[in-house]
GROMACS .gro file of C-alpha atoms in nm:
model
  456
    1MET     CA    1   0.987   6.052   8.255
    2ASP     CA    2   1.268   6.301   8.227
    3THR     CA    3   1.398   6.201   8.573
    4ILE     CA    4   1.511   5.869   8.422
    5PHE     CA    5   1.585   5.945   8.059
    6ARG     CA    6   1.783   6.266   8.107
    7PRO     CA    7   2.063   6.081   8.297
    8PHE     CA    8   2.014   5.783   8.062
    9LYS     CA    9   2.105   6.000   7.764
   10GLU     CA   10   2.388   6.177   7.945
   11ALA     CA   11   2.538   5.843   8.048
   12HIS     CA   12   2.528   5.714   7.691
   13VAL     CA   13   2.688   6.026   7.553
   14THR     CA   14   2.971   6.017   7.810
   15GLY     CA   15   2.998   5.636   7.840
   16HIS     CA   16   2.949   5.651   8.219
   17GLY     CA   17   2.833   5.305   8.332
   18TYR     CA   18   2.763   5.387   8.696
   19GLN     CA   19   2.552   5.691   8.603
   20LEU     CA   20   2.354   5.468   8.367
   21SER     CA   21   2.305   5.205   8.640
   22GLU     CA   22   2.155   5.469   8.871
   23THR     CA   23   1.863   5.505   8.629
   24LEU     CA   24   1.766   5.147   8.723
   25LEU     CA   25   1.771   5.198   9.099
   26PRO     CA   26   1.439   5.089   9.256
   27MET     CA   27   1.435   5.386   9.492
   28GLY     CA   28   1.458   5.762   9.503
   29THR     CA   29   1.787   5.948   9.533
   30ALA     CA   30   1.892   6.219   9.778
   31SER     CA   31   1.845   6.486   9.511
   32GLU     CA   32   1.527   6.331   9.367
   33PRO     CA   33   1.344   6.138   9.643
   34ASP     CA   34   1.023   6.118   9.434
   35ARG     CA   35   1.187   6.006   9.112
   36LEU     CA   36   1.006   5.669   9.102
   37TYR     CA   37   0.668   5.831   9.155
   38ALA     CA   38   0.740   6.094   8.887
   39PHE     CA   39   0.860   5.830   8.641
   40TYR     CA   40   0.561   5.602   8.699
   41ARG     CA   41   0.306   5.885   8.676
   42GLY     CA   42   0.471   6.017   8.360
   43THR     CA   43   0.285   5.762   8.145
   44ASN     CA   44   0.037   5.475   8.169
   45ALA     CA   45   0.007   5.112   8.066
   46ALA     CA   46  -0.146   5.203   7.730
   47ASN     CA   47   0.127   5.451   7.634
   48VAL     CA   48   0.440   5.333   7.818
   49LEU     CA   49   0.587   5.152   7.518
   50GLN     CA   50   0.535   5.451   7.290
   51ASP     CA   51   0.671   5.700   7.545
   52VAL     CA   52   0.981   5.495   7.622
   53ARG     CA   53   1.045   5.443   7.249
   54TYR     CA   54   1.032   5.818   7.190
   55ASN     CA   55   1.280   5.892   7.471
   56VAL     CA   56   1.524   5.620   7.368
   57LEU     CA   57   1.517   5.636   6.988
   58HIS     CA   58   1.353   5.955   6.866
   59ASP     CA   59   1.445   6.233   7.109
   60LYS     CA   60   1.770   6.373   6.967
   61SER     CA   61   1.798   6.667   7.208
   62ALA     CA   62   2.096   6.516   7.393
   63GLY     CA   63   2.273   6.404   7.076
   64LEU     CA   64   2.208   6.038   7.149
   65GLN     CA   65   2.199   5.800   6.853
   66LEU     CA   66   2.144   5.431   6.916
   67SER     CA   67   2.106   5.155   6.660
   68GLN     CA   68   1.757   5.012   6.619
   69THR     CA   69   1.868   4.681   6.773
   70GLU     CA   70   2.027   4.837   7.081
   71GLY     CA   71   1.748   5.093   7.115
   72LYS     CA   72   1.479   4.824   7.108
   73ALA     CA   73   1.666   4.630   7.378
   74TRP     CA   74   1.680   4.938   7.604
   75ILE     CA   75   1.310   4.999   7.538
   76ASP     CA   76   1.233   4.648   7.664
   77VAL     CA   77   1.445   4.711   7.975
   78TYR     CA   78   1.274   5.038   8.067
   79VAL     CA   79   0.922   4.916   7.992
   80ALA     CA   80   0.990   4.626   8.229
   81TYR     CA   81   1.140   4.875   8.476
   82TRP     CA   82   0.829   5.094   8.459
   83LYS     CA   83   0.609   4.793   8.542
   84ALA     CA   84   0.841   4.697   8.829
   85VAL     CA   85   0.831   5.053   8.964
   86GLY     CA   86   0.452   5.028   8.975
   87GLU     CA   87   0.472   4.714   9.191
   88ILE     CA   88   0.737   4.874   9.414
   89LEU     CA   89   0.518   5.180   9.473
   90LYS     CA   90   0.223   4.957   9.558
   91ALA     CA   91   0.436   4.763   9.809
   92GLU     CA   92   0.566   5.083   9.970
   93GLU     CA   93   0.213   5.221   9.995
   94ALA     CA   94   0.099   4.897  10.160
   95VAL     CA   95   0.380   4.927  10.417
   96ARG     CA   96   0.281   5.286  10.497
   97SER     CA   97  -0.083   5.185  10.544
   98ASN     CA   98   0.008   4.880  10.756
   99SER     CA   99  -0.123   4.643  10.490
  100ALA     CA  100   0.053   4.334  10.358
  101PRO     CA  101   0.293   4.430  10.075
  102ARG     CA  102   0.303   4.198   9.774
  103TRP     CA  103   0.678   4.148   9.749
  104SER     CA  104   0.622   3.840   9.533
  105ASN     CA  105   0.480   4.066   9.263
  106VAL     CA  106   0.775   4.304   9.304
  107TYR     CA  107   1.019   4.015   9.266
  108GLU     CA  108   0.851   3.876   8.955
  109SER     CA  109   0.839   4.217   8.788
  110TRP     CA  110   1.203   4.289   8.878
  111LYS     CA  111   1.300   3.950   8.738
  112GLU     CA  112   1.155   4.069   8.406
  113VAL     CA  113   1.392   4.366   8.424
  114ALA     CA  114   1.682   4.124   8.474
  115ASN     CA  115   1.566   3.907   8.183
  116ALA     CA  116   1.530   4.209   7.953
  117LEU     CA  117   1.878   4.328   8.050
  118HIS     CA  118   2.019   3.981   7.987
  119ARG     CA  119   1.864   3.979   7.640
  120GLY     CA  120   2.015   4.320   7.577
  121TYR     CA  121   2.364   4.179   7.626
  122THR     CA  122   2.305   3.860   7.430
  123ASN     CA  123   2.104   4.002   7.138
  124GLY     CA  124   2.087   4.380   7.177
  125GLY     CA  125   2.453   4.470   7.151
  126PHE     CA  126   2.489   4.635   7.494
  127GLU     CA  127   2.850   4.745   7.539
  128ALA     CA  128   3.075   4.643   7.828
  129TRP     CA  129   3.076   4.991   7.985
  130THR     CA  130   2.711   4.937   8.077
  131VAL     CA  131   2.796   4.637   8.301
  132PRO     CA  132   2.722   4.832   8.626
  133CYS     CA  133   2.355   4.794   8.527
  134LEU     CA  134   2.397   4.422   8.599
  135TYR     CA  135   2.530   4.509   8.946
  136VAL     CA  136   2.219   4.709   9.037
  137VAL     CA  137   1.965   4.471   8.888
  138GLY     CA  138   2.139   4.164   9.036
  139LYS     CA  139   2.168   4.322   9.381
  140TYR     CA  140   1.799   4.409   9.407
  141LEU     CA  141   1.690   4.082   9.249
  142ARG     CA  142   1.841   3.912   9.553
  143ILE     CA  143   1.691   4.165   9.798
  144PHE     CA  144   1.340   4.139   9.654
  145ALA     CA  145   1.365   3.758   9.646
  146ILE     CA  146   1.441   3.754  10.021
  147LYS     CA  147   1.146   3.983  10.093
  148ALA     CA  148   0.919   3.772   9.873
  149ASP     CA  149   1.018   3.454  10.058
  150GLU     CA  150   0.953   3.625  10.391
  151GLU     CA  151   0.608   3.722  10.268
  152ILE     CA  152   0.535   3.370  10.145
  153ASN     CA  153   0.657   3.210  10.467
  154SER     CA  154   0.455   3.452  10.680
  155ASN     CA  155   0.148   3.334  10.487
  156GLY     CA  156   0.221   2.971  10.571
  157GLY     CA  157   0.451   2.903  10.277
  158ILE     CA  158   0.164   2.867  10.032
  159THR     CA  159   0.228   3.001   9.683
  160SER     CA  160  -0.032   2.792   9.503
  161GLY     CA  161  -0.325   2.571   9.587
  162PHE     CA  162  -0.107   2.270   9.666
  163GLN     CA  163   0.165   2.194   9.920
  164ASP     CA  164   0.434   1.925   9.913
  165GLU     CA  165   0.333   1.704  10.206
  166ASP     CA  166   0.649   1.492  10.178
  167ASN     CA  167   0.868   1.803  10.205
  168PRO     CA  168   0.716   2.067  10.436
  169ASP     CA  169   1.019   2.293  10.381
  170ALA     CA  170   0.962   2.302  10.005
  171GLY     CA  171   0.928   2.659   9.886
  172LYS     CA  172   1.084   2.806  10.199
  173ASN     CA  173   1.338   2.992   9.984
  174GLU     CA  174   1.166   2.945   9.650
  175LYS     CA  175   1.223   3.297   9.521
  176LEU     CA  176   1.583   3.319   9.641
  177GLU     CA  177   1.663   2.989   9.473
  178ASP     CA  178   1.508   3.126   9.156
  179ALA     CA  179   1.714   3.445   9.194
  180ALA     CA  180   2.028   3.232   9.228
  181ARG     CA  181   1.955   3.073   8.893
  182SER     CA  182   1.908   3.416   8.734
  183LEU     CA  183   2.234   3.541   8.886
  184ASN     CA  184   2.410   3.231   8.759
  185ARG     CA  185   2.289   3.316   8.407
  186ILE     CA  186   2.437   3.664   8.447
  187PHE     CA  187   2.763   3.507   8.567
  188GLN     CA  188   2.775   3.287   8.257
  189LEU     CA  189   2.702   3.595   8.047
  190CYS     CA  190   3.014   3.761   8.186
  191VAL     CA  191   3.252   3.468   8.204
  192ALA     CA  192   3.173   3.345   7.852
  193ASP     CA  193   3.230   3.683   7.682
  194ARG     CA  194   3.494   3.646   7.411
  195ALA     CA  195   3.539   4.016   7.332
  196PRO     CA  196   3.884   4.174   7.388
  197LEU     CA  197   3.945   4.256   7.754
  198GLU     CA  198   3.922   4.631   7.693
  199GLU     CA  199   3.556   4.590   7.595
  200SER     CA  200   3.468   4.269   7.776
  201ARG     CA  201   3.190   4.193   8.023
  202LYS     CA  202   3.450   4.000   8.223
  203TRP     CA  203   3.513   4.321   8.416
  204GLY     CA  204   3.180   4.265   8.589
  205ILE     CA  205   3.249   3.907   8.688
  206TYR     CA  206   3.362   3.947   9.050
  207ASN     CA  207   3.068   4.166   9.145
  208ILE     CA  208   2.829   3.899   9.018
  209VAL     CA  209   3.034   3.621   9.181
  210ASN     CA  210   3.009   3.803   9.514
  211LEU     CA  211   2.631   3.830   9.473
  212LEU     CA  212   2.618   3.456   9.408
  213PHE     CA  213   2.828   3.385   9.716
  214LYS     CA  214   2.592   3.595   9.931
  215THR     CA  215   2.293   3.415   9.784
  216TYR     CA  216   2.436   3.065   9.830
  217PHE     CA  217   2.537   3.144  10.190
  218LYS     CA  218   2.185   3.272  10.259
  219LEU     CA  219   2.046   2.948  10.115
  220ASN     CA  220   2.299   2.747  10.319
  221SER     CA  221   2.414   2.593   9.990
  222ILE     CA  222   2.779   2.679  10.028
  223SER     CA  223   2.887   2.378   9.821
  224LEU     CA  224   2.745   2.554   9.515
  225SER     CA  225   3.003   2.827   9.566
  226LYS     CA  226   3.272   2.573   9.482
  227ASN     CA  227   3.121   2.535   9.134
  228ILE     CA  228   3.172   2.909   9.082
  229LEU     CA  229   3.532   2.885   9.203
  230ARG     CA  230   3.597   2.597   8.966
  231ALA     CA  231   3.451   2.795   8.677
  232LEU     CA  232   3.676   3.090   8.766
  233GLN     CA  233   3.978   2.861   8.786
  234ALA     CA  234   3.897   2.714   8.444
  235SER     CA  235   3.877   3.067   8.296
  236LYS     CA  236   4.176   3.203   8.488
  237GLY     CA  237   4.388   3.247   8.176
  238ASP     CA  238   4.124   3.468   8.012
  239LEU     CA  239   4.042   3.683   8.316
  240PRO     CA  240   4.218   4.001   8.425
  241ASP     CA  241   4.414   3.967   8.749
  242LEU     CA  242   4.199   4.015   9.059
  243SER     CA  243   4.411   4.314   9.162
  244ALA     CA  244   4.289   4.500   8.850
  245PHE     CA  245   3.928   4.499   8.977
  246PRO     CA  246   3.773   4.755   9.215
  247ARG     CA  247   3.896   4.719   9.570
  248SER     CA  248   3.547   4.648   9.703
  249HIS     CA  249   3.517   4.351   9.465
  250GLN     CA  250   3.853   4.217   9.583
  251VAL     CA  251   3.771   4.243   9.955
  252THR     CA  252   3.434   4.070   9.925
  253PHE     CA  253   3.572   3.794   9.703
  254LYS     CA  254   3.870   3.727   9.932
  255TYR     CA  255   3.638   3.721  10.233
  256TYR     CA  256   3.403   3.460  10.087
  257VAL     CA  257   3.686   3.244   9.953
  258GLY     CA  258   3.842   3.258  10.299
  259VAL     CA  259   3.516   3.154  10.465
  260ILE     CA  260   3.467   2.867  10.218
  261LEU     CA  261   3.820   2.739  10.292
  262PHE     CA  262   3.754   2.789  10.664
  263LEU     CA  263   3.446   2.568  10.646
  264GLU     CA  264   3.651   2.308  10.457
  265GLU     CA  265   3.898   2.319  10.749
  266ASP     CA  266   4.181   2.444  10.528
  267TYR     CA  267   4.274   2.697  10.792
  268VAL     CA  268   4.613   2.793  10.648
  269GLN     CA  269   4.474   2.904  10.311
  270ALA     CA  270   4.165   3.049  10.479
  271GLU     CA  271   4.396   3.264  10.691
  272VAL     CA  272   4.582   3.382  10.380
  273ASN     CA  273   4.264   3.497  10.205
  274LEU     CA  274   4.105   3.649  10.513
  275THR     CA  275   4.425   3.836  10.596
  276GLU     CA  276   4.434   3.981  10.244
  277ALA     CA  277   4.071   4.084  10.278
  278TRP     CA  278   4.150   4.250  10.612
  279GLN     CA  279   4.446   4.440  10.469
  280LEU     CA  280   4.250   4.560  10.165
  281CYS     CA  281   3.939   4.657  10.362
  282TYR     CA  282   3.872   5.029  10.399
  283ARG     CA  283   3.969   5.166  10.738
  284ASN     CA  284   3.620   5.287  10.828
  285ALA     CA  285   3.436   4.976  10.704
  286THR     CA  286   3.377   4.858  11.062
  287ARG     CA  287   3.104   4.608  10.981
  288ASN     CA  288   3.309   4.443  10.706
  289LYS     CA  289   3.616   4.423  10.928
  290GLU     CA  290   3.404   4.263  11.200
  291LEU     CA  291   3.284   3.996  10.958
  292ILE     CA  292   3.641   3.921  10.849
  293LEU     CA  293   3.765   3.895  11.209
  294THR     CA  294   3.482   3.657  11.295
  295TYR     CA  295   3.667   3.390  11.094
  296LEU     CA  296   4.023   3.524  11.103
  297ILE     CA  297   4.047   3.506  11.484
  298PRO     CA  298   3.960   3.131  11.500
  299CYS     CA  299   4.204   3.074  11.211
  300HIS     CA  300   4.486   3.241  11.405
  301LEU     CA  301   4.394   3.040  11.713
  302LEU     CA  302   4.445   2.710  11.531
  303THR     CA  303   4.734   2.800  11.299
  304THR     CA  304   4.951   3.013  11.529
  305HIS     CA  305   4.788   2.953  11.871
  306THR     CA  306   4.761   3.330  11.920
  307LEU     CA  307   4.472   3.510  12.088
  308PRO     CA  308   4.313   3.844  11.989
  309THR     CA  309   4.441   4.143  12.184
  310ARG     CA  310   4.217   4.389  12.364
  311SER     CA  311   4.314   4.667  12.125
  312LEU     CA  312   4.212   4.452  11.828
  313LEU     CA  313   3.867   4.377  11.971
  314ALA     CA  314   3.806   4.725  12.117
  315PRO     CA  315   3.618   4.868  11.813
  316TYR     CA  316   3.394   4.560  11.788
  317PRO     CA  317   3.168   4.508  12.095
  318ARG     CA  318   2.999   4.202  11.946
  319LEU     CA  319   3.334   4.032  11.890
  320GLN     CA  320   3.438   4.120  12.244
  321THR     CA  321   3.127   3.943  12.372
  322LEU     CA  322   3.201   3.641  12.153
  323PHE     CA  323   3.573   3.593  12.199
  324SER     CA  324   3.687   3.764  12.521
  325PRO     CA  325   3.552   3.496  12.763
  326LEU     CA  326   3.707   3.215  12.557
  327SER     CA  327   4.036   3.401  12.521
  328ARG     CA  328   4.067   3.453  12.898
  329CYS     CA  329   4.000   3.086  12.966
  330ILE     CA  330   4.247   2.969  12.702
  331LYS     CA  331   4.516   3.203  12.833
  332HIS     CA  332   4.478   3.084  13.193
  333GLY     CA  333   4.420   2.716  13.110
  334ASP     CA  334   4.071   2.728  13.266
  335LEU     CA  335   3.906   2.419  13.117
  336SER     CA  336   3.574   2.446  13.302
  337GLY     CA  337   3.552   2.816  13.221
  338PHE     CA  338   3.621   2.742  12.856
  339ASP     CA  339   3.345   2.481  12.846
  340ALA     CA  340   3.103   2.723  13.013
  341ALA     CA  341   3.190   3.006  12.773
  342LEU     CA  342   3.148   2.773  12.475
  343ILE     CA  343   2.803   2.667  12.598
  344ALA     CA  344   2.701   3.026  12.672
  345GLY     CA  345   2.784   3.138  12.319
  346GLU     CA  346   2.679   2.818  12.144
  347ASP     CA  347   2.382   2.961  11.955
  348GLU     CA  348   2.582   3.251  11.815
  349PHE     CA  349   2.883   3.030  11.736
  350VAL     CA  350   2.667   2.780  11.547
  351LYS     CA  351   2.490   3.062  11.361
  352ARG     CA  352   2.827   3.198  11.247
  353ARG     CA  353   2.957   2.848  11.167
  354ILE     CA  354   3.258   2.877  11.400
  355TYR     CA  355   3.151   2.650  11.687
  356LEU     CA  356   3.348   2.338  11.585
  357THR     CA  357   3.660   2.542  11.515
  358LEU     CA  358   3.645   2.723  11.849
  359GLU     CA  359   3.585   2.391  12.023
  360ARG     CA  360   3.936   2.293  11.917
  361GLY     CA  361   4.064   2.585  12.120
  362ARG     CA  362   4.022   2.362  12.426
  363ASP     CA  363   4.344   2.189  12.322
  364ILE     CA  364   4.526   2.523  12.352
  365ALA     CA  365   4.371   2.581  12.694
  366LEU     CA  366   4.482   2.232  12.801
  367ARG     CA  367   4.831   2.297  12.663
  368ASN     CA  368   4.856   2.613  12.871
  369LEU     CA  369   4.739   2.427  13.183
  370LEU     CA  370   4.998   2.150  13.133
  371ARG     CA  371   5.262   2.416  13.072
  372LYS     CA  372   5.184   2.565  13.413
  373VAL     CA  373   5.241   2.224  13.573
  374PHE     CA  374   5.574   2.199  13.391
  375ILE     CA  375   5.680   2.547  13.509
  376CYS     CA  376   5.571   2.478  13.868
  377GLY     CA  377   5.788   2.167  13.866
  378GLY     CA  378   6.093   2.390  13.896
  379PHE     CA  379   6.445   2.290  13.798
  380GLU     CA  380   6.649   1.974  13.827
  381LYS     CA  381   6.919   1.965  14.092
  382ALA     CA  382   7.266   2.017  13.954
  383LYS     CA  383   7.477   1.702  13.960
  384GLU     CA  384   7.784   1.701  14.178
  385GLY     CA  385   8.096   1.794  13.985
  386SER     CA  386   7.890   1.922  13.689
  387SER     CA  387   8.020   2.236  13.519
  388GLN     CA  388   7.673   2.326  13.389
  389THR     CA  389   7.571   2.672  13.507
  390THR     CA  390   7.238   2.711  13.322
  391PRO     CA  391   6.951   2.557  13.523
  392VAL     CA  392   6.750   2.286  13.346
  393ARG     CA  393   6.381   2.244  13.411
  394ARG     CA  394   6.253   1.918  13.548
  395SER     CA  395   6.160   1.712  13.244
  396ARG     CA  396   6.021   1.400  13.411
  397ILE     CA  397   5.670   1.482  13.534
  398PRO     CA  398   5.450   1.222  13.712
  399ILE     CA  399   5.128   1.159  13.522
  400ALA     CA  400   4.947   1.203  13.853
  401GLU     CA  401   5.054   1.570  13.867
  402PHE     CA  402   4.909   1.635  13.523
  403GLY     CA  403   4.597   1.441  13.623
  404ALA     CA  404   4.547   1.652  13.935
  405ALA     CA  405   4.581   1.973  13.732
  406ILE     CA  406   4.332   1.852  13.468
  407SER     CA  407   4.082   1.752  13.738
  408LEU     CA  408   4.114   2.091  13.906
  409GLY     CA  409   4.094   2.277  13.574
  410SER     CA  410   3.784   2.092  13.456
  411LYS     CA  411   3.630   2.077  13.808
  412GLU     CA  412   3.557   1.708  13.776
  413ARG     CA  413   3.739   1.385  13.852
  414VAL     CA  414   3.938   1.263  13.552
  415GLU     CA  415   4.050   0.899  13.549
  416ASN     CA  416   4.414   0.808  13.481
  417ASP     CA  417   4.334   0.640  13.148
  418GLU     CA  418   4.164   0.957  13.025
  419VAL     CA  419   4.458   1.166  13.145
  420GLU     CA  420   4.698   0.947  12.949
  421CYS     CA  421   4.472   0.979  12.644
  422LEU     CA  422   4.472   1.359  12.671
  423LEU     CA  423   4.850   1.369  12.711
  424ALA     CA  424   4.902   1.139  12.413
  425ASN     CA  425   4.675   1.363  12.208
  426MET     CA  426   4.881   1.668  12.306
  427ILE     CA  427   5.200   1.493  12.194
  428TYR     CA  428   5.038   1.375  11.869
  429LYS     CA  429   4.926   1.729  11.784
  430SER     CA  430   5.277   1.864  11.856
  431LEU     CA  431   5.143   2.083  12.133
  432MET     CA  432   5.380   1.905  12.371
  433LYS     CA  433   5.711   1.730  12.295
  434GLY     CA  434   5.796   1.414  12.481
  435TYR     CA  435   5.669   1.063  12.549
  436ILE     CA  436   5.471   0.875  12.811
  437SER     CA  437   5.640   0.608  13.019
  438ARG     CA  438   5.351   0.403  13.152
  439THR     CA  439   5.589   0.168  13.336
  440HIS     CA  440   5.712   0.450  13.556
  441GLY     CA  441   5.393   0.656  13.545
  442MET     CA  442   5.586   0.949  13.406
  443VAL     CA  443   5.579   1.191  13.115
  444VAL     CA  444   5.931   1.256  12.985
  445LEU     CA  445   5.937   1.598  12.821
  446SER     CA  446   6.190   1.740  12.580
  447LYS     CA  447   6.459   1.955  12.742
  448GLY     CA  448   6.475   2.169  12.427
  449GLY     CA  449   6.122   2.309  12.398
  450ALA     CA  450   5.870   2.096  12.582
  451PHE     CA  451   5.583   2.319  12.465
  452PRO     CA  452   5.665   2.442  12.112
  453GLY     CA  453   5.587   2.803  12.033
  454THR     CA  454   5.563   2.912  12.396
  455GLY     CA  455   5.931   2.979  12.466
  456ILE     CA  456   5.958   2.682  12.703
   0.00000   0.00000   0.00000
């Protein structure tokens, strides 16, 4: 059992929270790949309580002295951890022998570790420097819950002798929903701490919030994330500034807040948060940057009508596949190509929750097509005797010209009424400045910036 309790004692003597949290990892390390096996085989069910008690409270070799209350709480944690390790080893052995692993048992035993740790903070006097233990236990609680649900669903979704006939999807994410409730309890444990900030559990709050966001997104219950944001807002005066937290916590939090605002169609604020996440993200964190750009690119498209450059997409092949066809069509005003690209990537766009936002990009493609018609119209003839030397573009465009361009761009016949509707929509959305004169069958465009933001 020395593989666990030697670093446990060292961490307590030095007050090193992350070293302490490593003793609760449900896996081997690079230096000790068999640490779980050694720990589990170091005792048995009859003696585990006695052996853990000796290592925590009675072995003074490392100079560790814990109070009886705190010591008993750590004993409960590591006895639960020993039992969980046993289930983990059984599951890993089942995987190696091509048998069905019992991840449900792993999840339930790991949940007991989480409960014991929670009791340690509420009743056992665990200090704030030990908060990284919550990170590790919370992270793997979510992972084991997902594996347990996969196991249950592969067995037909049956966890007991009965099934809800009125709701065939009941229990589909039963363990993950349960894990979300446990993580929410840990969140409340941190946010409700009234100790001074120097020794407060509030320093662990954003890590737990990020775990909750990941869990709610996996459950497709994003609305529950808003409850967390409201709780954070209510406690804002008691929390340290976000910039004081580890950079990884900041990036993940800003990313999820940005995505939540994106899904609420608050693209301006979504862009602000996603941009901050992008700027804070580590240079080599390619996967994280790809996730941020997945939502930041559509935001830019709608807020500034700008398209991603080749150099931006170059390191991300998946994003190139997603956005390059659409970007080309938008740039060239190719309406039929845009529709085809949207249909081709529909499954992936829907999966990433960006389909409806990208669909609005058709307005930008249409704007660019109408702009080409305006440019092709050339310049007005100078009036006789006029001293004006700067040529002025033709600002009165027949609706029929726009209609012909739209029909060619979409590769289908578009009726005049629909053309007028599309033009009115462009004017309403400030993508085109002017008005429609139905009497004369003309669109009268502004001479001072007919297509705002395009230089014309």
